[in-house]
Amino acid sequence: MTDSRIDGASSGVDYIAVEESAPFRELKRRQRSFVFPMAVAFLVWYFVYVLLSSFAPGFMAQRVFGDITVGLVFGLGQFVTTFAITMGYVAYANRRLDPGAEQLRVDLERAERGEA
């Protein structure tokens, strides 16, 4: 059995056309314009940390304050960076992605009901 909600054939909505539409492409472009640069920046930051811990142990072992070392600060910075990127993406998505996605959803629901 085929569920008409999944099949799409009975709804009359051409999902391929929606995917190729200008609003959907713009939504994908906006999402990628945040995700890709942020992923590259985080990966560079992560690999710098790994490489420094492997090839510059003296630098990473330098004490910053008491028993706190540069390596520990950088390691904890990985967690801070992860949370900051997540919070930044949520704010970006709420501001720049969600309104367009909501409009696409409304348009698709109207088309499925035959109100287009």
Tab-separated table of C-alpha atoms in Angstrom:
chain	number	residue	atom	x	y	z
A	1	MET	CA	0.000	0.000	0.000
A	2	THR	CA	1.117	3.499	-0.727
A	3	ASP	CA	0.491	6.336	1.673
A	4	SER	CA	-0.707	9.325	-0.359
A	5	ARG	CA	1.023	11.688	2.076
A	6	ILE	CA	4.369	10.149	1.133
A	7	ASP	CA	3.767	9.238	-2.482
A	8	GLY	CA	3.133	12.787	-3.696
A	9	ALA	CA	1.625	11.506	-6.970
A	10	SER	CA	-1.945	11.926	-5.766
A	11	SER	CA	-1.351	15.357	-4.249
A	12	GLY	CA	-0.671	17.088	-7.524
A	13	VAL	CA	2.471	18.756	-6.175
A	14	ASP	CA	5.551	18.505	-8.366
A	15	TYR	CA	8.247	18.278	-5.708
A	16	ILE	CA	11.031	18.244	-8.305
A	17	ALA	CA	9.763	21.592	-9.602
A	18	VAL	CA	9.625	22.910	-6.030
A	19	GLU	CA	13.210	21.799	-5.465
A	20	GLU	CA	14.265	23.597	-8.651
A	21	SER	CA	12.281	26.751	-7.838
A	22	ALA	CA	14.000	30.052	-7.082
A	23	PRO	CA	12.736	30.285	-3.446
A	24	PHE	CA	13.978	26.777	-2.620
A	25	ARG	CA	17.344	27.367	-4.308
A	26	GLU	CA	17.689	30.642	-2.390
A	27	LEU	CA	16.914	28.835	0.863
A	28	LYS	CA	19.594	26.226	0.105
A	29	ARG	CA	22.077	28.950	-0.866
A	30	ARG	CA	21.503	30.835	2.386
A	31	GLN	CA	21.882	27.683	4.455
A	32	ARG	CA	25.079	26.670	2.678
A	33	SER	CA	26.511	30.181	2.911
A	34	PHE	CA	26.526	29.757	6.690
A	35	VAL	CA	27.248	26.054	7.067
A	36	PHE	CA	30.186	25.575	4.707
A	37	PRO	CA	32.368	28.497	5.864
A	38	MET	CA	31.626	27.710	9.501
A	39	ALA	CA	32.479	24.026	9.009
A	40	VAL	CA	35.760	24.926	7.302
A	41	ALA	CA	36.653	27.423	10.032
A	42	PHE	CA	35.918	24.905	12.781
A	43	LEU	CA	37.869	22.122	11.058
A	44	VAL	CA	40.885	24.407	10.629
A	45	TRP	CA	40.658	25.391	14.306
A	46	TYR	CA	40.346	21.711	15.318
A	47	PHE	CA	43.296	20.548	13.183
A	48	VAL	CA	45.471	23.413	14.442
A	49	TYR	CA	44.735	22.181	17.966
A	50	VAL	CA	45.548	18.571	17.063
A	51	LEU	CA	48.707	19.499	15.188
A	52	LEU	CA	49.919	21.780	17.959
A	53	SER	CA	49.379	19.051	20.540
A	54	SER	CA	51.329	16.619	18.361
A	55	PHE	CA	54.146	18.816	17.105
A	56	ALA	CA	54.423	21.632	19.677
A	57	PRO	CA	54.032	19.947	23.060
A	58	GLY	CA	56.266	22.541	24.704
A	59	PHE	CA	53.994	25.353	23.594
A	60	MET	CA	50.856	23.463	24.619
A	61	ALA	CA	52.391	22.713	28.039
A	62	GLN	CA	53.072	26.366	28.847
A	63	ARG	CA	51.241	27.425	31.959
A	64	VAL	CA	48.755	30.238	31.569
A	65	PHE	CA	47.510	30.432	35.144
A	66	GLY	CA	48.388	27.974	37.915
A	67	ASP	CA	48.001	24.471	36.501
A	68	ILE	CA	46.043	25.701	33.477
A	69	THR	CA	48.048	25.190	30.267
A	70	VAL	CA	47.679	26.524	26.737
A	71	GLY	CA	46.624	23.026	25.624
A	72	LEU	CA	43.856	22.911	28.202
A	73	VAL	CA	42.618	26.362	27.205
A	74	PHE	CA	42.616	25.355	23.527
A	75	GLY	CA	40.886	22.054	24.328
A	76	LEU	CA	38.149	23.768	26.306
A	77	GLY	CA	37.962	26.330	23.519
A	78	GLN	CA	36.839	23.516	21.214
A	79	PHE	CA	33.730	23.035	23.352
A	80	VAL	CA	33.083	26.766	23.589
A	81	THR	CA	33.450	27.100	19.822
A	82	THR	CA	31.030	24.229	19.219
A	83	PHE	CA	28.359	25.830	21.399
A	84	ALA	CA	28.976	29.278	19.872
A	85	ILE	CA	28.606	27.910	16.339
A	86	THR	CA	25.420	26.094	17.320
A	87	MET	CA	23.916	29.204	18.905
A	88	GLY	CA	24.986	31.275	15.904
A	89	TYR	CA	23.390	28.837	13.489
A	90	VAL	CA	20.130	28.763	15.458
A	91	ALA	CA	19.990	32.567	15.428
A	92	TYR	CA	20.846	32.651	11.707
A	93	ALA	CA	18.248	30.004	10.891
A	94	ASN	CA	15.561	31.784	12.917
A	95	ARG	CA	16.302	35.075	11.186
A	96	ARG	CA	17.230	34.069	7.609
A	97	LEU	CA	16.054	30.507	6.921
A	98	ASP	CA	12.857	29.871	8.832
A	99	PRO	CA	10.731	32.609	7.202
A	100	GLY	CA	11.502	31.256	3.721
A	101	ALA	CA	10.995	27.660	4.806
A	102	GLU	CA	7.685	28.568	6.417
A	103	GLN	CA	6.503	30.263	3.230
A	104	LEU	CA	7.486	27.205	1.164
A	105	ARG	CA	5.613	24.963	3.594
A	106	VAL	CA	2.481	27.110	3.404
A	107	ASP	CA	2.630	27.158	-0.405
A	108	LEU	CA	3.051	23.368	-0.555
A	109	GLU	CA	0.169	22.769	1.843
A	110	ARG	CA	-2.051	25.013	-0.269
A	111	ALA	CA	-1.023	23.148	-3.421
A	112	GLU	CA	-1.727	19.794	-1.767
A	113	ARG	CA	-5.227	20.987	-0.852
A	114	GLY	CA	-5.708	22.223	-4.405
A	115	GLU	CA	-5.881	25.881	-3.420
A	116	ALA	CA	-2.956	26.980	-5.585
